[in-house]
Tab-separated table of C-alpha atoms in Angstrom:
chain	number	residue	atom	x	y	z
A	1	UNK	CA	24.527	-4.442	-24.731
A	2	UNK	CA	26.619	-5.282	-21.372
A	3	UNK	CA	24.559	-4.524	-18.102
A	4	UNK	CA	25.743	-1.937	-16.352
A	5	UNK	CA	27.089	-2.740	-12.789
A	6	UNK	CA	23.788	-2.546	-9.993
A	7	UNK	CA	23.609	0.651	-8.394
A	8	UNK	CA	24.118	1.320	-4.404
A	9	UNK	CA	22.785	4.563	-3.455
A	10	UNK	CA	21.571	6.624	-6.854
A	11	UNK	CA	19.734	9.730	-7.323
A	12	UNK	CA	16.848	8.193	-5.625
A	13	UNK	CA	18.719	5.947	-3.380
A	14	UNK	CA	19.933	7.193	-0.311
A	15	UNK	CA	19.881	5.260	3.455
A	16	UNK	CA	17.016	4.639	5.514
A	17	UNK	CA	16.865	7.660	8.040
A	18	UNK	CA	17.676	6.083	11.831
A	19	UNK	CA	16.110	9.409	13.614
A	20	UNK	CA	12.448	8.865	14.854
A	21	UNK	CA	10.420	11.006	12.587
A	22	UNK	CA	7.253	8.572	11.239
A	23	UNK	CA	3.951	9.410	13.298
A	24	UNK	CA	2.836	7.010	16.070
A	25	UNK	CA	-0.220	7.124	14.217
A	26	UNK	CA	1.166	4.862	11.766
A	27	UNK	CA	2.065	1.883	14.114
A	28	UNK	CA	-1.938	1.198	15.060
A	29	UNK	CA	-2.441	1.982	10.860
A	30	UNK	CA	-0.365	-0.794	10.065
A	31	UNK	CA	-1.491	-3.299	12.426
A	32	UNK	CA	-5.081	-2.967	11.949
A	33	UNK	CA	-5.829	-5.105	9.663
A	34	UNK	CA	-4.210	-7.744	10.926
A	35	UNK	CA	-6.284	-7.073	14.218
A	36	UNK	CA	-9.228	-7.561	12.780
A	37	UNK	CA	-8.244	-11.074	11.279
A	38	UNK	CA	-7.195	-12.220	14.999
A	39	UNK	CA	-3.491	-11.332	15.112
A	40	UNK	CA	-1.548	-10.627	18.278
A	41	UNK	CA	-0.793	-6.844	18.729
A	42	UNK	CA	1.834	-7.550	21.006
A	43	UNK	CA	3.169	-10.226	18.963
A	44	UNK	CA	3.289	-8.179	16.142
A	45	UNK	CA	5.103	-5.030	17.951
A	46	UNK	CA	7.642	-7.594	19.437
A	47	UNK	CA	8.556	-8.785	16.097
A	48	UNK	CA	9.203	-5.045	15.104
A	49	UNK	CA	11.076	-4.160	17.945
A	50	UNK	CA	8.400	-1.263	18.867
A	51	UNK	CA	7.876	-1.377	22.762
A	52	UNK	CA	4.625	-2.691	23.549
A	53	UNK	CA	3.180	0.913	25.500
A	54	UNK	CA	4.242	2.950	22.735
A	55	UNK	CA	0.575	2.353	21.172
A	56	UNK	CA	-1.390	5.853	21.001
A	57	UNK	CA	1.350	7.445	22.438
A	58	UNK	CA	1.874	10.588	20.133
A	59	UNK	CA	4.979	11.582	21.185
A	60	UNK	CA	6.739	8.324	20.381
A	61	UNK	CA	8.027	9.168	16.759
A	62	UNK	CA	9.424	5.864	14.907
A	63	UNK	CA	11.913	5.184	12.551
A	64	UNK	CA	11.846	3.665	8.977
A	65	UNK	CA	13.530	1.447	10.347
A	66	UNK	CA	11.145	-0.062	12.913
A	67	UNK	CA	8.385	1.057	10.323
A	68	UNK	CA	9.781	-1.310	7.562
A	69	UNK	CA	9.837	-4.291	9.525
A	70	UNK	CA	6.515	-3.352	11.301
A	71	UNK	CA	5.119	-3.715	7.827
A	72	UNK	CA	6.809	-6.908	7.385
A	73	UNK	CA	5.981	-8.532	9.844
A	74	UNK	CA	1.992	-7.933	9.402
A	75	UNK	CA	2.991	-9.295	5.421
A	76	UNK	CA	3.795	-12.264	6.912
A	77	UNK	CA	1.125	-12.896	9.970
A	78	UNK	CA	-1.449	-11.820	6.906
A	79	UNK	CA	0.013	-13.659	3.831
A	80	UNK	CA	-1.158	-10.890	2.218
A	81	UNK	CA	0.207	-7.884	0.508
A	82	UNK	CA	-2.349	-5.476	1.493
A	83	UNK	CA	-2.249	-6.118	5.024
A	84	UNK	CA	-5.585	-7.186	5.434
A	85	UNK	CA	-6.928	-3.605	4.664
A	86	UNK	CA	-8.820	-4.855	1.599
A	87	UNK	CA	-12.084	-6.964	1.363
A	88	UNK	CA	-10.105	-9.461	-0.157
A	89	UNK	CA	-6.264	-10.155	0.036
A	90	UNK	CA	-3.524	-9.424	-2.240
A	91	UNK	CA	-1.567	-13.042	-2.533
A	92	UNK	CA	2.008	-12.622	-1.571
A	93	UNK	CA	4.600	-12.377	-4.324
A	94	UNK	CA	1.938	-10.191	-6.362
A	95	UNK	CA	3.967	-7.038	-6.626
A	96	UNK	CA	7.561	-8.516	-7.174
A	97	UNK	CA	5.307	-9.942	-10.674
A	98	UNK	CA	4.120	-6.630	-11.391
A	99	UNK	CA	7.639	-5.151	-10.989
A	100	UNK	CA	9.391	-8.752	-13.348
A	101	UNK	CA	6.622	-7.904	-15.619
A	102	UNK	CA	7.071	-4.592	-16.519
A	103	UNK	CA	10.912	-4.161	-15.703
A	104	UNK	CA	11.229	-4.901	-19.353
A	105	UNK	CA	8.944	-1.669	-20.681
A	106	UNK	CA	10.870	0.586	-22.461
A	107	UNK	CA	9.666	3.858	-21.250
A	108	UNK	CA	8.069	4.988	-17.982
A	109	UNK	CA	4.674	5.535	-19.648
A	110	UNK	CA	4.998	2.072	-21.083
A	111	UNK	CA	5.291	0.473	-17.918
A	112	UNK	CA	2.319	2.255	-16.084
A	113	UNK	CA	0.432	0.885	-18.507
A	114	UNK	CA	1.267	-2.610	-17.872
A	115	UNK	CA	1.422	-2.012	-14.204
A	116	UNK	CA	-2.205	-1.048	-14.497
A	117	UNK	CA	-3.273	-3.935	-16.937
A	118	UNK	CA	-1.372	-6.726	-14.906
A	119	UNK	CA	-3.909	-5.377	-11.678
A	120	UNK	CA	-6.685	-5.394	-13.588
A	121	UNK	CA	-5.911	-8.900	-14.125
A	122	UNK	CA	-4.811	-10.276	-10.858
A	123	UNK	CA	-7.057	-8.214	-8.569
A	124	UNK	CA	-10.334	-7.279	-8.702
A	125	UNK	CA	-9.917	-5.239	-5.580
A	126	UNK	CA	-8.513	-1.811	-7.455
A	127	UNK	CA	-9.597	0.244	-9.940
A	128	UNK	CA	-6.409	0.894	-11.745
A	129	UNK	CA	-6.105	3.210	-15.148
A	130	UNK	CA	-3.468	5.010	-17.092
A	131	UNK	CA	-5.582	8.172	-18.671
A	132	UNK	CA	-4.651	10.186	-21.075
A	133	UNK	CA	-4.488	14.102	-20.494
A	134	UNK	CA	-7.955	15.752	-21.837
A	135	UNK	CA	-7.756	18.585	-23.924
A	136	UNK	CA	-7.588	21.519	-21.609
A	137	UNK	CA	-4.547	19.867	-19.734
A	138	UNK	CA	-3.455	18.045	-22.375
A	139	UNK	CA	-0.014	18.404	-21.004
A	140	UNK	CA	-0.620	16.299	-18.288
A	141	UNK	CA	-1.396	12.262	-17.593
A	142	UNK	CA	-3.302	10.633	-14.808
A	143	UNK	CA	-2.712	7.578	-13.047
A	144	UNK	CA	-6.035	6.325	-11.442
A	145	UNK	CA	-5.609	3.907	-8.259
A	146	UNK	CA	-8.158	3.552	-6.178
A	147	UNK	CA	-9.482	1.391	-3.502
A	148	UNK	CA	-12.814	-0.241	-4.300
A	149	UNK	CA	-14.030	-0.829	-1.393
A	150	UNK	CA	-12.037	0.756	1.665
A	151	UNK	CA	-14.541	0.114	4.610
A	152	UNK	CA	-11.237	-1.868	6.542
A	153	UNK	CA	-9.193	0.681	5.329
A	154	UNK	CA	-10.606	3.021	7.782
A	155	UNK	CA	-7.267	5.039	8.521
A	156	UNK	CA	-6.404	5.000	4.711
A	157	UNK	CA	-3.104	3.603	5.030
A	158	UNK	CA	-3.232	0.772	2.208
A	159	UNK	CA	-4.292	4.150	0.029
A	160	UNK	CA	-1.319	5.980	1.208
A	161	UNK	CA	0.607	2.985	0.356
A	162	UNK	CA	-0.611	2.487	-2.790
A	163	UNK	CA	0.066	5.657	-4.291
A	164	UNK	CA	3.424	5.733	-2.619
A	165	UNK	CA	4.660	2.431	-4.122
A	166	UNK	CA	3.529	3.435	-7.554
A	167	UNK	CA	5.454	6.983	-7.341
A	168	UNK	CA	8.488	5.384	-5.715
A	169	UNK	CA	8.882	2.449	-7.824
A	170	UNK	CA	8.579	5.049	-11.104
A	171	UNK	CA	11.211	7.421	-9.810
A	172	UNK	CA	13.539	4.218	-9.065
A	173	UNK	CA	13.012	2.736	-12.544
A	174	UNK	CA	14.305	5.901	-14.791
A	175	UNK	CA	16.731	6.941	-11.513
A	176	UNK	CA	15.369	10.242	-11.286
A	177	UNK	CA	12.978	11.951	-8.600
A	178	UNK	CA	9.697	12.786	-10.803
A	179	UNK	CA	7.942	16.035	-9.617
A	180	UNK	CA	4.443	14.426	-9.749
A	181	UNK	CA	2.093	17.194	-10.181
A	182	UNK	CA	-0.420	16.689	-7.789
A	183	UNK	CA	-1.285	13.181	-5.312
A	184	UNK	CA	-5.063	13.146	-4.592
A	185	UNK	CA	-7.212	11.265	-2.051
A	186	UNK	CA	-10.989	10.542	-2.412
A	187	UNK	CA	-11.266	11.088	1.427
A	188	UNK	CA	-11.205	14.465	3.652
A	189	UNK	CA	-7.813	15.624	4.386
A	190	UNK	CA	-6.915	13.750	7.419
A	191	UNK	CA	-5.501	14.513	10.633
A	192	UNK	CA	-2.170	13.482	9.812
A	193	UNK	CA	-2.067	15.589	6.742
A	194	UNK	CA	1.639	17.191	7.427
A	195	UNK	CA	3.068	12.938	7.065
A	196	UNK	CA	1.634	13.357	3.451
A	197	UNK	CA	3.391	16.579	2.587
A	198	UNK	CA	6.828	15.135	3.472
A	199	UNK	CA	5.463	11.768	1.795
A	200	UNK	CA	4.092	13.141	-1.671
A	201	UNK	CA	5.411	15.778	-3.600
A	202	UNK	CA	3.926	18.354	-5.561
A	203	UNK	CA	0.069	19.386	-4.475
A	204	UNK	CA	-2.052	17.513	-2.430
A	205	UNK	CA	-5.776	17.283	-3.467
A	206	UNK	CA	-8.952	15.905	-0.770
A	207	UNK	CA	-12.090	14.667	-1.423
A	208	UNK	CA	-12.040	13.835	-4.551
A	209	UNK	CA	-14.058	11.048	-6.608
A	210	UNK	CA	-10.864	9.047	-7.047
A	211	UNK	CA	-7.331	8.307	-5.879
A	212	UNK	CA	-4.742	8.812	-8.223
A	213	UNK	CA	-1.418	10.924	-9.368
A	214	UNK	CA	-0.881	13.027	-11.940
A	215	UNK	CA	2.369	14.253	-13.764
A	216	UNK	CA	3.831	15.836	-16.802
A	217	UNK	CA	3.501	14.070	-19.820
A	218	UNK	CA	7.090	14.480	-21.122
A	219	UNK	CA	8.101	12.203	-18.221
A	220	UNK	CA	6.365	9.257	-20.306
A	221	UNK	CA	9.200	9.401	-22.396
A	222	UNK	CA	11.988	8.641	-19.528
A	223	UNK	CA	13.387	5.288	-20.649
A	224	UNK	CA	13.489	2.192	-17.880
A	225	UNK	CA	17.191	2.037	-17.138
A	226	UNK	CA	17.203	-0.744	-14.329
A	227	UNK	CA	18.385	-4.388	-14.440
A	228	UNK	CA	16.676	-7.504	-13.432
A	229	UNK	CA	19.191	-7.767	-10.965
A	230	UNK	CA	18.945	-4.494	-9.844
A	231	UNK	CA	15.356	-5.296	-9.188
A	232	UNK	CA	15.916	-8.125	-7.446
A	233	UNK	CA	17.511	-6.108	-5.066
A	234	UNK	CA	14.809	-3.574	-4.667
A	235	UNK	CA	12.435	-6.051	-3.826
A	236	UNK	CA	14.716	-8.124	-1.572
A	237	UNK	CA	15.179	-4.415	0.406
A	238	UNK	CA	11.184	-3.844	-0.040
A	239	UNK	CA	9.153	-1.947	1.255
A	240	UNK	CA	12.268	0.326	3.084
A	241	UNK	CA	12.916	2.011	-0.305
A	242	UNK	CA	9.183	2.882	-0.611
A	243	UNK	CA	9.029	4.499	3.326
A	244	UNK	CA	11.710	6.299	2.792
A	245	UNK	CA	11.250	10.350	2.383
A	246	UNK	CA	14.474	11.484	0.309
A	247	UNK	CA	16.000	14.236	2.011
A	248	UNK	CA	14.571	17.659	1.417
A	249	UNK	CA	16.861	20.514	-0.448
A	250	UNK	CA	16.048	24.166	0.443
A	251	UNK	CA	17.996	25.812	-1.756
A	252	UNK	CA	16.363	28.430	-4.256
A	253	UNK	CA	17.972	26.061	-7.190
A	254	UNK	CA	16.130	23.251	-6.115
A	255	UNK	CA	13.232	25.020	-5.708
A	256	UNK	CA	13.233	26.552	-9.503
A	257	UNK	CA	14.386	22.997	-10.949
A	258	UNK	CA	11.176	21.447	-9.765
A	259	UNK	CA	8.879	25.251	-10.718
A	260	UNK	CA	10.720	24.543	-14.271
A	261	UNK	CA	10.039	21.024	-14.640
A	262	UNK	CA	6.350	21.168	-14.573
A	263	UNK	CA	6.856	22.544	-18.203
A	264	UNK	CA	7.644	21.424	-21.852
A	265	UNK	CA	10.981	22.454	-22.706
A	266	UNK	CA	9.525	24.608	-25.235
A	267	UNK	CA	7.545	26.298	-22.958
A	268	UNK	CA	9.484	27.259	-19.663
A	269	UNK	CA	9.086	30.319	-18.062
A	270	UNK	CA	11.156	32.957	-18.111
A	271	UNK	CA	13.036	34.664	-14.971
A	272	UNK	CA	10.505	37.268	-14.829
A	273	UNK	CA	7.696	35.124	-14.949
A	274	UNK	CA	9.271	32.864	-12.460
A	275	UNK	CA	10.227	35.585	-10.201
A	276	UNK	CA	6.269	36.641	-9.723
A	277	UNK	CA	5.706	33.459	-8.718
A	278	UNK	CA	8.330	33.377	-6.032
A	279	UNK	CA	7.131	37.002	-5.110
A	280	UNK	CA	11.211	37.824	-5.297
A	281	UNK	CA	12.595	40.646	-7.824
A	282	UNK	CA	14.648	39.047	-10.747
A	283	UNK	CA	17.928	40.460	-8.982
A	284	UNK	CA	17.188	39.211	-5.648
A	285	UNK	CA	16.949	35.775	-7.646
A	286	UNK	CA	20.150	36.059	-9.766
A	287	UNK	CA	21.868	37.339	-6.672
A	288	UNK	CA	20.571	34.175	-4.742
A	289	UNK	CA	21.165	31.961	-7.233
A	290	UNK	CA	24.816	32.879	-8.072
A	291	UNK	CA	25.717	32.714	-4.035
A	292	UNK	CA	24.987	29.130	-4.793
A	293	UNK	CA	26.786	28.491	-7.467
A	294	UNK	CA	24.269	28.561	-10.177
A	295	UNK	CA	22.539	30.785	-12.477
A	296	UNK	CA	18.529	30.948	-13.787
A	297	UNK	CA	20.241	29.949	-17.406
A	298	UNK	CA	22.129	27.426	-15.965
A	299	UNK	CA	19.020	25.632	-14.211
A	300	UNK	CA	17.070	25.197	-17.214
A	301	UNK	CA	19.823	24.162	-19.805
A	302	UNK	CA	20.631	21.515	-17.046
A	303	UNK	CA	17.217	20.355	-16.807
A	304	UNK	CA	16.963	19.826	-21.029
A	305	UNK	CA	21.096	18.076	-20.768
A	306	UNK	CA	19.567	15.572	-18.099
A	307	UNK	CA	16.392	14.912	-19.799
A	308	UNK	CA	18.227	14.557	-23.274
A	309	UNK	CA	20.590	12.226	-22.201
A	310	UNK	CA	18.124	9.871	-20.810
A	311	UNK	CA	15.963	9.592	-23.491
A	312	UNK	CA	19.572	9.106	-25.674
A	313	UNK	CA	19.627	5.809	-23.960
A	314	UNK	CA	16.454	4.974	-25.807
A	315	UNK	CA	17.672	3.397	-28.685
A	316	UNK	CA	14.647	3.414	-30.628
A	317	UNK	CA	14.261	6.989	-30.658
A	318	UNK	CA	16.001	9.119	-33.606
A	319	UNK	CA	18.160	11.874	-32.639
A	320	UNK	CA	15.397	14.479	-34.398
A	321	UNK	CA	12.988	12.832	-31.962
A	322	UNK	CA	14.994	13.438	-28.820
A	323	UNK	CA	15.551	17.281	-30.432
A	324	UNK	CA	11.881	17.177	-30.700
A	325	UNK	CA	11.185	16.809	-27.154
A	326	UNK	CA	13.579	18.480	-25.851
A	327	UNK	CA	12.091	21.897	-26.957
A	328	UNK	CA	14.497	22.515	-29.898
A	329	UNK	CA	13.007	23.800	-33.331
A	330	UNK	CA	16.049	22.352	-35.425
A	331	UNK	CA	17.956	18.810	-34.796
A	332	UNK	CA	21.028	21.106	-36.084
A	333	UNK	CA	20.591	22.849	-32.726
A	334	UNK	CA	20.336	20.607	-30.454
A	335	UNK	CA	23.555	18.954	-31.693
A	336	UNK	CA	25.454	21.766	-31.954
A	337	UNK	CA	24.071	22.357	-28.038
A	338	UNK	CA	24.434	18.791	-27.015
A	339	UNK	CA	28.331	18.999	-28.194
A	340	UNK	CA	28.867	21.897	-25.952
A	341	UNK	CA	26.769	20.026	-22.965
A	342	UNK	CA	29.016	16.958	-22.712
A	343	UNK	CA	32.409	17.507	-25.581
A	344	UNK	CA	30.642	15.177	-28.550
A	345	UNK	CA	27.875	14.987	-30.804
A	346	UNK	CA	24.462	12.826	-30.160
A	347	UNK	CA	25.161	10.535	-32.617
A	348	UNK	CA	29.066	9.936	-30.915
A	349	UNK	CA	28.221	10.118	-27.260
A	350	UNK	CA	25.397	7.524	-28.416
A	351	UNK	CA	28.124	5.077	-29.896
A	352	UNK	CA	30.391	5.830	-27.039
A	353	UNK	CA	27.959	4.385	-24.515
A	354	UNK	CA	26.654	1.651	-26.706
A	355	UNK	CA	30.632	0.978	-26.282
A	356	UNK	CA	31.021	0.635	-22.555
């Protein structure tokens, strides 16, 4: 099959925000390690282009910008990947192998596998697990990635990083933003807290036993739809794709797309349901909803066309599988709906790509 052409700014792809907005807190985070292995603050700061004084200075707001090639430049004083917030150091080059190594998974749950059995091999420093939803939220998977030992990790940055990387790099391999359920720390909610609500979607959870992620099974299934040299790209552009906070839409729609998409297709709320949840009357919602262009119908039939068009481009899955998932009882139909979503039949619109 012909590679498709790489991809500039996709869903999950947009420029790095020049407006100051990134906590001062972060530019003593990111440095600290390197501090502590006899590194040059001011060295460091020069080489990021961050005035010297701004240290502890709260009001001096930074920009990805100046963050990306703060973190940068500590890779390279450190030779190490984690900064030198870990015990022991994370060789350079460790992550681009991860991301070569698993490029070639064919669905998103396939490659957090690897991703966690490739860390398990190279570094003992993590404790790193894809689990399996138990019973009573069976619905749901958990990523486990947690810091061993975090005594030099003292303002939990390489934490923060870690999770962010994973949940980045995920939404950037199927090109979609995944509404990860919940992002949870095994530290008290720090003093920085609001950074992690524009960082992490979904619900934030302190204190806990472990680090980790957690999202809806059903986006296991998302097939892996970038090319090596896409990739090469990514990393070459690393790590301003991972800093970068994707900008926030207020609108009711996108508010209901992500309520809806913490459910299987089978299973989505209705308007009424949804509505309680909102505290808003069903008309206020409709009424809403059609000002912008939309409808409650119209948001959830969307979310099923997206999802069962991706997983189309899986072409080991039958078209009965794809109904399966999709929440439809009978493959007749979902055919009969996916001809009225996009003008052709599964089974032609499958060819048709396979074509281009």
């Amino acid at each position: 099959m012909t590679q498709k052409a790489p991809v500039t700014l996709s869903t999950v792809e947009q420029p790095l925000l020049e407006k100051p907005h990134i906590a001062n807190h972060y530019i003593r985070a990111c440095i600290g390690g390197a501090l502590r292995l006899g590194h040059n603050s001011d060295e460091l700061l020069d080489a990021a282009q961050i005035p010297l004084h701004w240290i502890d200075r709260p009001e001096r707001l930074i920009t990805e910008q100046q963050t990306t090639r703060l973190v940068k430049t500590v890779w390279r004083a450190t030779d190490d990947e984690f900064m030198g917030l870990a015990p022991e150091p994370c060789a350079s080059g460790i992550f681009a192998l991860m991301c070569e190594f698993c490029l070639h998974s064919e669905t998103l749950g396939a490659m957090l596998k690897q991703s966690a059995r490739f860390y398990r091999t190279v570094y003992n420093g993590l404790d790193i697990e894809f689990v399996e939803g138990c019973e009573e939220a069976k619905q749901q998977v958990f990523f486990r990635l947690h810091l061993h030992d975090g005594r030099y990790d003292s303002d939990h940055l390489l934490q923060e990083f870690l999770l962010l990387m994973w949940q980045r790099f995920n939404c950037w391999l199927v090109d979609q933003q995944i509404p990860f359920l919940t992002s949870q720390f095994s530290y008290p909610e720090p003093s920085h807290v609001e950074e992690y609500r524009a960082m992490f979607p979904g619900e934030l959870s302190f204190d806990q036993a472990t680090s980790g992620f957690s999202l809806h099974a059903k986006y296991l299934h998302l097939p892996i739809v970038r090319t090596e040299t896409e990739l090469q790209c990514f990393l070459q552009e690393a790590p301003a794709f991972i800093l970068h906070r994707p900008s926030q839409d207020e609108s009711l729609r996108a508010k209901i797309r992500q309520m809806l998409s913490r459910y299987d297709y089978a299973d989505m709320p209705s308007l009424d349901q949804i509505s309680q949840q909102l505290h808003m009357t069903p008309r206020s919602i409709g009424r809403k909803l059609k000002d912008e262009g939309t409808a409650f119908s119209k948001i959830r039939e969307s979310l099923r066309r997206e999802y069962a068009i991706k997983l189309l481009t899986t072409e080991h899955l039958s078209i009965a599988d794809v109904s399966e998932r999709t929440g439809f009882s009978e493959t007749a139909a979902f055919c009969r709906a996916f001809k009225r979503w996009t003008g052709r039949p599964p089974s032609a619109w499958r060819q048709g790509r396979g074509s281009l």
